[in-house]
Tab-separated table of C-alpha atoms in Angstrom:
chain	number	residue	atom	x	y	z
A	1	UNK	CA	0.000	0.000	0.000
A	2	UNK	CA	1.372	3.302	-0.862
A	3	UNK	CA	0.948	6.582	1.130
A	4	UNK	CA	1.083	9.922	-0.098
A	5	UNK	CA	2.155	12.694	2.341
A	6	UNK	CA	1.428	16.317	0.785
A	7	UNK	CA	3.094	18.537	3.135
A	8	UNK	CA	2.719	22.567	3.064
A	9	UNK	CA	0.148	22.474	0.130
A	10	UNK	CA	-1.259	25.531	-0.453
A	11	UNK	CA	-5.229	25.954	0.512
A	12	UNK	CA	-7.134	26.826	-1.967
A	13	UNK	CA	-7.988	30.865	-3.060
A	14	UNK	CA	-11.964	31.418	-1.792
A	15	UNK	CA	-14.306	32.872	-4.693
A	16	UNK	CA	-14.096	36.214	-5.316
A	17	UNK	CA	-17.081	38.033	-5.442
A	18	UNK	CA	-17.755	39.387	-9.118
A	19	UNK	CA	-15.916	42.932	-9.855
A	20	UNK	CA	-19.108	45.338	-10.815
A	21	UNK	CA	-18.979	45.870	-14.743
A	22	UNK	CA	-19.962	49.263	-14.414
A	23	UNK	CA	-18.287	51.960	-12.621
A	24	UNK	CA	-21.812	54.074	-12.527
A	25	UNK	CA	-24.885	52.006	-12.941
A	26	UNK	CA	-27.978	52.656	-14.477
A	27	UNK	CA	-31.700	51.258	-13.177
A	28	UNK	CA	-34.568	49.956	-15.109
A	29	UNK	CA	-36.898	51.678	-12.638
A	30	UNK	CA	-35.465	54.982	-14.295
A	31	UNK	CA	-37.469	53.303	-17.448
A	32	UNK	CA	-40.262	51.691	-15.986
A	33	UNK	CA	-41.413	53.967	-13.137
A	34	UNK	CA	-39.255	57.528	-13.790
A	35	UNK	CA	-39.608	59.972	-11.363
A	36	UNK	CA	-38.095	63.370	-11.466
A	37	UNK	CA	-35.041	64.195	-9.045
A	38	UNK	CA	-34.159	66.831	-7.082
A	39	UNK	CA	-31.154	67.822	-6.902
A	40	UNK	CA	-27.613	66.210	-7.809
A	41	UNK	CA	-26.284	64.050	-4.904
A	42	UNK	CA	-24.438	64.841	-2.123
A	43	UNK	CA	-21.097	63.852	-3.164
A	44	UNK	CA	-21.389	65.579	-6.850
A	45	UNK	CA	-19.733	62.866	-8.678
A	46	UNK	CA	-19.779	62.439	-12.570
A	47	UNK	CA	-21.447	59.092	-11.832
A	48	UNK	CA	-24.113	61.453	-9.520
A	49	UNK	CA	-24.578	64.332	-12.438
A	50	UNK	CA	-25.093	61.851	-15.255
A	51	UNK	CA	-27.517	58.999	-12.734
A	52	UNK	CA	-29.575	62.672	-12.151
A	53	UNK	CA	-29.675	63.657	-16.417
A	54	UNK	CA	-30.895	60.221	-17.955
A	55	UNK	CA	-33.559	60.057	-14.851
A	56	UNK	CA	-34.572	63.353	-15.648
A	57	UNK	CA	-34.527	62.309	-19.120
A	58	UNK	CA	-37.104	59.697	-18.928
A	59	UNK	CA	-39.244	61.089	-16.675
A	60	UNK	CA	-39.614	63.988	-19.399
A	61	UNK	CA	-39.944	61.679	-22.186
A	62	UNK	CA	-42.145	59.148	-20.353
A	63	UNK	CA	-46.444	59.193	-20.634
A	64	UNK	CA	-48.531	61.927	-19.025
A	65	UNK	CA	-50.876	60.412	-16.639
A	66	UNK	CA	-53.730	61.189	-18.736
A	67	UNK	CA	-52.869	61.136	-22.144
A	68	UNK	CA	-50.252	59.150	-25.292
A	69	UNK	CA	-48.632	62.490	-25.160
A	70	UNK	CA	-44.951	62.920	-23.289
A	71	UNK	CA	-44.369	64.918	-20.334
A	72	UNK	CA	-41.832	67.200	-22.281
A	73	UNK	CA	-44.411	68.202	-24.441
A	74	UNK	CA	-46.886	68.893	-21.627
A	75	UNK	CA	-45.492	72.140	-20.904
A	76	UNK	CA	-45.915	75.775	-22.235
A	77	UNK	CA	-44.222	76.557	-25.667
A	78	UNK	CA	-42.122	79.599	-26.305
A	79	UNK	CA	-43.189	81.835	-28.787
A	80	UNK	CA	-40.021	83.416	-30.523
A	81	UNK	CA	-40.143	87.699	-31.043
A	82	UNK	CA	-43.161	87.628	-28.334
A	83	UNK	CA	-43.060	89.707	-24.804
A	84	UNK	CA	-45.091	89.189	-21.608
A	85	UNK	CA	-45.702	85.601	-22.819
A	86	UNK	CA	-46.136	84.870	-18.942
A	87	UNK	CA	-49.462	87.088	-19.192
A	88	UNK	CA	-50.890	85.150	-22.528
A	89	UNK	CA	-53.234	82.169	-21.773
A	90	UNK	CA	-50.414	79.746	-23.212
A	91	UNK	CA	-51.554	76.719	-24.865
A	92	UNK	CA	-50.184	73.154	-24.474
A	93	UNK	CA	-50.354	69.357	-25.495
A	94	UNK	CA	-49.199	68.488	-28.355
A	95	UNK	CA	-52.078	69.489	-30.610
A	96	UNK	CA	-51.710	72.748	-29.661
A	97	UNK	CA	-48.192	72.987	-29.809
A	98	UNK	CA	-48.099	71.916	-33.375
A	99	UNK	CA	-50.075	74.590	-34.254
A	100	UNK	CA	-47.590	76.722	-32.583
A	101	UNK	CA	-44.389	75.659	-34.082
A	102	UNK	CA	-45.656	74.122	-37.093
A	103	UNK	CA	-45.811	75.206	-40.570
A	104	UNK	CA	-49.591	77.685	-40.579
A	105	UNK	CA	-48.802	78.533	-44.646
A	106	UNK	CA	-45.103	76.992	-45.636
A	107	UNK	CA	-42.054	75.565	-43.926
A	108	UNK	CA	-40.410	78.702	-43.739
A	109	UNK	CA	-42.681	79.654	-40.399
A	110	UNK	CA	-40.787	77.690	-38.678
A	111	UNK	CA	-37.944	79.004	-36.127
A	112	UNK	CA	-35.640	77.507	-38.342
A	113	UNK	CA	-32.000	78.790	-36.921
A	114	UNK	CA	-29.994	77.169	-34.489
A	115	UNK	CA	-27.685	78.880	-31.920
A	116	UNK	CA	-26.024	80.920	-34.008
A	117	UNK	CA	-28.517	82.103	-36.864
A	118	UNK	CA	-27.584	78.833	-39.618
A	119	UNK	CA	-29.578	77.065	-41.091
A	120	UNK	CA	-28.808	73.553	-41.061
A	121	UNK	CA	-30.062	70.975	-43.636
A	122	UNK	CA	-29.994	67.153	-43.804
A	123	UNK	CA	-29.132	64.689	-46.349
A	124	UNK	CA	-32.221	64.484	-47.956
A	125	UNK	CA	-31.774	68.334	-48.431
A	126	UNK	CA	-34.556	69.038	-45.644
A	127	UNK	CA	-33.986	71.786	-43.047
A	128	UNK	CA	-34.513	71.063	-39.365
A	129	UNK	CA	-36.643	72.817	-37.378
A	130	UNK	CA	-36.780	74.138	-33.964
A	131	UNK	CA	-38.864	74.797	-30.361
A	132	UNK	CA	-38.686	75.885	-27.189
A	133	UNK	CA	-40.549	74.718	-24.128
A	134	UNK	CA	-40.483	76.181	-20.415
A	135	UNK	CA	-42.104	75.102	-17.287
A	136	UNK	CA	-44.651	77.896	-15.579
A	137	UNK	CA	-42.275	78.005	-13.185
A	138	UNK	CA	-40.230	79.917	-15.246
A	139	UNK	CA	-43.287	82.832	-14.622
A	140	UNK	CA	-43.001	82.478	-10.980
A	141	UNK	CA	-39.095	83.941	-11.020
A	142	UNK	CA	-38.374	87.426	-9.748
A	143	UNK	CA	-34.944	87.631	-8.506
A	144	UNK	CA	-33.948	83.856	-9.222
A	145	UNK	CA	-35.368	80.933	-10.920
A	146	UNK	CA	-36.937	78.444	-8.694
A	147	UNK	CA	-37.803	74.660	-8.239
A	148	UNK	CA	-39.102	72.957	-11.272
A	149	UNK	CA	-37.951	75.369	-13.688
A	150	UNK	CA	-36.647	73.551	-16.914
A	151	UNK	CA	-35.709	74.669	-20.381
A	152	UNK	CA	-35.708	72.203	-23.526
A	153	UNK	CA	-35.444	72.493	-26.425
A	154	UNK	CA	-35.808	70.051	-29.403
A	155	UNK	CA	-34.993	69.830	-33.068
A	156	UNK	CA	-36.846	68.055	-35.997
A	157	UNK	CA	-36.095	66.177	-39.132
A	158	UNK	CA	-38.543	65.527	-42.071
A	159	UNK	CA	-39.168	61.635	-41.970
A	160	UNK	CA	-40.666	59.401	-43.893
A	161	UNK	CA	-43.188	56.548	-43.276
A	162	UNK	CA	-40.928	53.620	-43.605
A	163	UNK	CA	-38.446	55.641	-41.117
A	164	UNK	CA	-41.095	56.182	-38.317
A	165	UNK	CA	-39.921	53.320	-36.257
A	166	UNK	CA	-36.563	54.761	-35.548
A	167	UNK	CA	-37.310	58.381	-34.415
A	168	UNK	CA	-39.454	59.555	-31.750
A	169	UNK	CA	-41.865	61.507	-34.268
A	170	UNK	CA	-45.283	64.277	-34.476
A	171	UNK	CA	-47.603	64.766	-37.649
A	172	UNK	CA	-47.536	68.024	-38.695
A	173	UNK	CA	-50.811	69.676	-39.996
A	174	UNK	CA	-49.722	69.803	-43.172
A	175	UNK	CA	-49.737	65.392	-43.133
A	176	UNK	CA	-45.866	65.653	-42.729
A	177	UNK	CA	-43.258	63.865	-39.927
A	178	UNK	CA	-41.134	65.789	-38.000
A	179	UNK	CA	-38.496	63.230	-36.163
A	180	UNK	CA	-36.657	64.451	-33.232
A	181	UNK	CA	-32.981	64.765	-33.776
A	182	UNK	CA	-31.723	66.444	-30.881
A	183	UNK	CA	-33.036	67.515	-27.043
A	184	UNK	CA	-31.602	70.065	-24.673
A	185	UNK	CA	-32.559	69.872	-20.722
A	186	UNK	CA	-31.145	72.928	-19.139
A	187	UNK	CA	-32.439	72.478	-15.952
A	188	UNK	CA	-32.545	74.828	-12.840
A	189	UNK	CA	-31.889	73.074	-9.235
A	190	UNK	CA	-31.315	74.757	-5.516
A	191	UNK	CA	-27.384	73.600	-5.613
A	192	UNK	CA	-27.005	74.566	-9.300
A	193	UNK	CA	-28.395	77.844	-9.846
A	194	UNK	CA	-26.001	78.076	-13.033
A	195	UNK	CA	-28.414	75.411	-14.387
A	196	UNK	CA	-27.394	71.883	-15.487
A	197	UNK	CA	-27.258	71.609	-19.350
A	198	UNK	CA	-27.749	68.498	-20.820
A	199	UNK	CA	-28.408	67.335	-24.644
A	200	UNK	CA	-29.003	63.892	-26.548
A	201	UNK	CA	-29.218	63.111	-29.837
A	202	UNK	CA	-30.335	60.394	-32.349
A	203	UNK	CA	-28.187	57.700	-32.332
A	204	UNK	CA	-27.578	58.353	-36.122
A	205	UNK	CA	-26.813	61.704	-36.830
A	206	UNK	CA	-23.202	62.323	-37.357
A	207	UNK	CA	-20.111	60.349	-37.886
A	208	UNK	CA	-16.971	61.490	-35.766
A	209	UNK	CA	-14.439	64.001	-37.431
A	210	UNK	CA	-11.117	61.671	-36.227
A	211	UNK	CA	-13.055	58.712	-38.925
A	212	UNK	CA	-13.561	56.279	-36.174
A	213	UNK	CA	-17.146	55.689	-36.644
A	214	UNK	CA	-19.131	53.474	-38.956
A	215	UNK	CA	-18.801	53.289	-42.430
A	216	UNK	CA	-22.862	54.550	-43.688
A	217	UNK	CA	-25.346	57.104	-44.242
A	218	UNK	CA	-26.282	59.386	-41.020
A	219	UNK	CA	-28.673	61.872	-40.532
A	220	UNK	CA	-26.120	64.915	-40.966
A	221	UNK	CA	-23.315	62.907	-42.666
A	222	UNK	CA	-23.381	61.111	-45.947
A	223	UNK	CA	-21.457	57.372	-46.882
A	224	UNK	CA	-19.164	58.615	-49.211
A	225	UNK	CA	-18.288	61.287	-46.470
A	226	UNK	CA	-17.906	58.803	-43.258
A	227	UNK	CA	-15.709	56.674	-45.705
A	228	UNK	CA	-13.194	59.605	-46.303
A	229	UNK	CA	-13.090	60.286	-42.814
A	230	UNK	CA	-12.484	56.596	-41.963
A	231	UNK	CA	-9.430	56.554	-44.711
A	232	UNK	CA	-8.021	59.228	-43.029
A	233	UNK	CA	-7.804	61.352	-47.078
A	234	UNK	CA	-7.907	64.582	-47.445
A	235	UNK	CA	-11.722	65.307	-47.171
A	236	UNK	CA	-11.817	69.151	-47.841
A	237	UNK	CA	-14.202	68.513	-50.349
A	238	UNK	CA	-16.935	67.640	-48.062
A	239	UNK	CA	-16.887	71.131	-46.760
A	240	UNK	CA	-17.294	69.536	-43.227
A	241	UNK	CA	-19.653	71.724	-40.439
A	242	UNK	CA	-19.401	74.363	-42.782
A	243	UNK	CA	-23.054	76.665	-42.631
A	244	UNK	CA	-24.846	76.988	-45.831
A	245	UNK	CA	-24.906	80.857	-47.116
A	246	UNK	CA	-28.907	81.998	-47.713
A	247	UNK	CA	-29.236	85.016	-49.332
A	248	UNK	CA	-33.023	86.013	-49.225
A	249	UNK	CA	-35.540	83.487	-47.757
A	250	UNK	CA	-34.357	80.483	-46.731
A	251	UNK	CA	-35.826	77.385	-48.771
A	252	UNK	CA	-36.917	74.779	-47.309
A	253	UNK	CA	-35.134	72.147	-49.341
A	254	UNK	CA	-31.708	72.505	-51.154
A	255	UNK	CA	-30.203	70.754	-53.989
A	256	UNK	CA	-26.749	70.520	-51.461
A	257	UNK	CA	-26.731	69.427	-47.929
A	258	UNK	CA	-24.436	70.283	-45.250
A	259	UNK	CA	-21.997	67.578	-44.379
A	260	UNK	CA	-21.569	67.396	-40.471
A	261	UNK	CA	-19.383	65.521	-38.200
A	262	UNK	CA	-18.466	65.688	-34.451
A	263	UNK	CA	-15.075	67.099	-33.386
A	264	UNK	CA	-15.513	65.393	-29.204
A	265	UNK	CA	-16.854	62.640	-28.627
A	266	UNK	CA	-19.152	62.999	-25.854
A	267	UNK	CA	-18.039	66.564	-25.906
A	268	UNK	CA	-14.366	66.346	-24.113
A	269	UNK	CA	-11.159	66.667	-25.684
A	270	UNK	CA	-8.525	63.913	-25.577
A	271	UNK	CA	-5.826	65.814	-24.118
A	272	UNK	CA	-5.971	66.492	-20.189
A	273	UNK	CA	-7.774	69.640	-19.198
A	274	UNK	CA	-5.989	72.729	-18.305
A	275	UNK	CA	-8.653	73.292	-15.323
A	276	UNK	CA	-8.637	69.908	-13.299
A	277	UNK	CA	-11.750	68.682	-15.315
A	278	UNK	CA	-10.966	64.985	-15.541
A	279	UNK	CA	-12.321	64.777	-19.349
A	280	UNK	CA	-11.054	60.827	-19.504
A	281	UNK	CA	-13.561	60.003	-16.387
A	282	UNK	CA	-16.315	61.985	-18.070
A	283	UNK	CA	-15.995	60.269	-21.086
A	284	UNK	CA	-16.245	56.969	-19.426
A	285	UNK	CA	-18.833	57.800	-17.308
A	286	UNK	CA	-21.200	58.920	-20.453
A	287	UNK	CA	-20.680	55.873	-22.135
A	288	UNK	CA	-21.101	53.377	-19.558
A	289	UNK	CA	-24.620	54.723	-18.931
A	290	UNK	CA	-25.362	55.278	-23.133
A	291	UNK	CA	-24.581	51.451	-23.102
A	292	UNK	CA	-26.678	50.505	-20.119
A	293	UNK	CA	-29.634	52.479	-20.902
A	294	UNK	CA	-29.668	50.764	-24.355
A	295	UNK	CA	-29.434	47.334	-23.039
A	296	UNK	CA	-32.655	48.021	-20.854
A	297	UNK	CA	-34.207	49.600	-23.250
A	298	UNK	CA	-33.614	46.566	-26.061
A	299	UNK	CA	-35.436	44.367	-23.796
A	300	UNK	CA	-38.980	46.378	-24.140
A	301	UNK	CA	-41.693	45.031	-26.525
A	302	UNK	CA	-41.760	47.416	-29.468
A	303	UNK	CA	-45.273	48.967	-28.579
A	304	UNK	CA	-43.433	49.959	-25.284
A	305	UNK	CA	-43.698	53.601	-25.212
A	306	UNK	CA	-40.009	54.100	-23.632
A	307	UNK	CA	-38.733	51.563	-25.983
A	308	UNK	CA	-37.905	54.506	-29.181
A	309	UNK	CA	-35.480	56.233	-26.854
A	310	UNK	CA	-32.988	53.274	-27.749
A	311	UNK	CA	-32.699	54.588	-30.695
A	312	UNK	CA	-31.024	58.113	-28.808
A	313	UNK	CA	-27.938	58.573	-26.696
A	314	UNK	CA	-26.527	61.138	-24.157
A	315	UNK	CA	-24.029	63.344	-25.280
A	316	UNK	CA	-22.779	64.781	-22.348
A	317	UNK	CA	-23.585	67.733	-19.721
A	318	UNK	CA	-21.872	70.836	-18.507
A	319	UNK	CA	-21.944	72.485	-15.503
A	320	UNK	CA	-19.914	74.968	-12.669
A	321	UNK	CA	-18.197	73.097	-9.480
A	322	UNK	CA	-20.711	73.827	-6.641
A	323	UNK	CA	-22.542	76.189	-8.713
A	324	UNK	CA	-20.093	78.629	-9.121
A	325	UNK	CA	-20.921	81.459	-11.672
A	326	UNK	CA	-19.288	79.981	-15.320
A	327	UNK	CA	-16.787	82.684	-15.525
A	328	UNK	CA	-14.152	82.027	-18.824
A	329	UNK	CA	-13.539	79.383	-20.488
A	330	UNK	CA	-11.427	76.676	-19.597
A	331	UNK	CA	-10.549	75.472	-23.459
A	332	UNK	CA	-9.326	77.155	-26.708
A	333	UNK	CA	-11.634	78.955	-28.111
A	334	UNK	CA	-11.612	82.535	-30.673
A	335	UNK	CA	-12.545	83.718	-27.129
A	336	UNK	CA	-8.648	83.026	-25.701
A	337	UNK	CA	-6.636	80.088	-24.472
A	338	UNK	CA	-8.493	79.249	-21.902
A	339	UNK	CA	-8.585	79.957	-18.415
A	340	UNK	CA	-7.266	77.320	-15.856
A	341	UNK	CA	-9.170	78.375	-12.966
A	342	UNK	CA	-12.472	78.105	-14.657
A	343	UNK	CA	-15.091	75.725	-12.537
A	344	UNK	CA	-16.641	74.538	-15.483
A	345	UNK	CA	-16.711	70.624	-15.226
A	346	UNK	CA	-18.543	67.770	-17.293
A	347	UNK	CA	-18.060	68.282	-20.921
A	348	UNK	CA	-16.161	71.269	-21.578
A	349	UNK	CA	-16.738	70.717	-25.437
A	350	UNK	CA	-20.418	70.212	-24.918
A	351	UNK	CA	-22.160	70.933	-28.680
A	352	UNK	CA	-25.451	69.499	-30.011
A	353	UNK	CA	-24.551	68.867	-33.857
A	354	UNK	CA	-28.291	69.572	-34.519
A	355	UNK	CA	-28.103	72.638	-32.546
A	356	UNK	CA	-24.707	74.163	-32.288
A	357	UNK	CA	-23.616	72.601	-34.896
A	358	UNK	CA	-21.007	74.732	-36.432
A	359	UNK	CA	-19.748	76.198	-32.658
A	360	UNK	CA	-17.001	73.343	-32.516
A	361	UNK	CA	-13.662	73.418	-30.970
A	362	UNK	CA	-11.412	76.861	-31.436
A	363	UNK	CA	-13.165	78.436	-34.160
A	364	UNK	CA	-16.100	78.990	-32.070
A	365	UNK	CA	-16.145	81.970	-29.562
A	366	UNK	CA	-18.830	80.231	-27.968
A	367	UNK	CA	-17.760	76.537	-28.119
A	368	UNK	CA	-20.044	75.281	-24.909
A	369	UNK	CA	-23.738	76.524	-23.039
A	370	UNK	CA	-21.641	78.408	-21.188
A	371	UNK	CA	-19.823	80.373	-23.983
A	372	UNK	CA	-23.464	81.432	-25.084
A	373	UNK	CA	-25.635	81.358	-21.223
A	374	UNK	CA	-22.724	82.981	-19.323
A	375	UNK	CA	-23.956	82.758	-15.271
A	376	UNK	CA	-23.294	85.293	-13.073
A	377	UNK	CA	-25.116	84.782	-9.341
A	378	UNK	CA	-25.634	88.639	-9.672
A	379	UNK	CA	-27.943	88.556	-12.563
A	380	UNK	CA	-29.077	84.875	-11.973
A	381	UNK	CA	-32.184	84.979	-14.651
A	382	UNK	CA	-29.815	86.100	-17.310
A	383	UNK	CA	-28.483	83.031	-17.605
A	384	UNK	CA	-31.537	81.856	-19.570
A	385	UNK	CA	-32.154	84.139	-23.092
A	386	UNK	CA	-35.974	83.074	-23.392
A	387	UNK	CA	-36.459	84.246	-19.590
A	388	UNK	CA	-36.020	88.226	-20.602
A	389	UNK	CA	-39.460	87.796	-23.175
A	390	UNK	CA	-41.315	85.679	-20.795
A	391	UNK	CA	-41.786	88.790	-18.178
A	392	UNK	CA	-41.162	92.457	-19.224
A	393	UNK	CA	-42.225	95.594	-17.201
């Protein structure tokens, strides 16, 4: 009989517990039951601005109570060149709205500039289109804005019928579709009296300018334009985020479209900021709840009413280390080379390419919200530019 003797063997490791995939982690109750925060969380974290923007997000874009209409749309719609609209019996629902902002004789009713005046126009040649909603607690300011005050605003695409599943879409009076393409929250909180300012866009509207993205045809970007990106040629042809130059009225449809693509991915710069903004982090963050949040939302039946919004991402969010006022910038911009004691924090390159779409990177003098809705805690309401036709004396 033989006997083994196993002296000094090592014990075996115990089981680890599984390492979280996720840094910050999104909920399905954000989807299924959405309720509308606060205020950010104590600690202020990326993980704790971004967690507060896509639950804000979805309770905005989820049901009203009473109706197949979305909370968003539920509120009072800005009228543009009209005063004292706080003293007109404003209209809302979506009905009424599209009566509003939709075409009463032709197209060209339509607010139909972006940030800074352009015009921008798809690949089909269409222009987009533009609106404003408010909450009425935008009429209850006087020397600050208060609880519950939000700004969006949205832009529109012409679609077609056999492109309705993919967009979050309204039927215009005239029989037409309007599909969103891009949704601003700037959103007022008691911490954050600068405002948070948030946008998303359809998951399809530009490629990226360094040619990393797929090889196809976006919303803003055609093929053969998201191929020369990708083989890194000399693409000057394309004219990239170049503005179209109207002289008279601007048409409605054009023979040319503009070709678009995004300089920052989720609107940060590679290189490290000058101001302490960890950019790398806020990157990260961003995508790890874009990538959740379209998991969940894949699992949905189709005739879920959430279940478009996979079909949208976040782009990113700006805002001022304990709500500081915004101050200068703290990148490159036409405006100077930045300023690296700015408290700006989030994005720093945060642009909409349906709405700022040709205020990128260091040609812009305005190349965040904050280069445009400058906050000062001395003239708090100023930092909103609808707010100053809402109430006049």
């Amino acid at each position: 009989m033989i006997f083994l003797y196993l002296i000094g063997c090592p014990q075996p490791e115990p089981p680890q517990p599984p390492q979280p995939k996720y840094s910050c982690v999104a909920s399905m109750d954000w989807i299924t039951d959405p309720t509308q925060p606060k205020d950010i969380a104590t600690e202020e974290s990326f993980c704790d601005f971004y967690q507060f923007a896509w639950q804000y997000f979805f309770f905005q874009t989820s049901l009203t109570k009473d109706s197949q209409e979305r909370v968003f749309e539920s509120h009072r719609v800005y009228h543009p060149n009209t005063n004292n609209q706080c003293t007109l019996q404003m209209s809302k629902g979506r009905k009424k709205n599209i009566s509003l902002i939709m075409p009463r004789i032709g197209k060209t009713d339509f607010e139909d500039k972006q940030a800074d005046q352009h015009v921008l126009y798809d690949q089909n040649g269409n222009i987009l289109y533009y609106n404003i909603w408010y909450t009425d607690e935008f009429c209850s300011a006087t020397d600050k804005f208060i609880e519950g005050s939000i700004e969006i605003k949205a832009s529109w695409k012409v679609v077609y019928e056999k492109d309705l599943n993919d967009f979050f879409y309204i039927e215009t009076n005239d029989k037409e579709y309007l599909g969103l393409v891009g949704l601003h929250l700037a959103i007022w909180t008691p911490k954050h009296n600068e405002m948070l300012w948030y946008t998303w866009e359809h998951d399809n509207n530009v490629a990226l300018c360094n040619g990393t993205s797929e090889i196809k045809d976006y919303n803003l970007t055609s093929k053969e334009a998201s191929q020369c990106l990708s083989d890194k040629k000399d693409c000057s042809t394309f004219n990239f985020n170049t503005a179209t130059k109207i002289q008279g009225d601007t048409p409605p449809i054009i023979s040319k479209p503009n070709e678009i693509c995004r300089e920052y991915h989720n609107g940060n710069q590679i290189e490290k900021s000058i101001n302490g903004n960890d950019n790398d982090l806020n990157g990260r963050v961003i995508d790890e709840l874009n990538q959740q949040v379209n998991e969940m939302l894949s699992t949905l039946p189709k005739e879920d009413p959430m279940s478009i919004w996979k079909n949208y991402k976040m782009i990113g969010g700006i805002w001022t280390k304990g709500g500081a006022n915004s101050g200068k910038l703290p990148i490159p911009s036409k405006s100077g080379n930045g300023d690296p004691t700015s408290l700006q924090r989030g994005s720093l390159e945060l642009t909409n390419m349906t709405m700022e779409t040709f205020e990128q990177g260091q040609s812009s003098y305005i190349p965040n919200c904050f280069g445009c809705h400058n906050y000062d805690s001395n003239t708090p309401l100023n930092v909103s530019h609808i707010y100053p036709h809402l109430k006049t004396e």
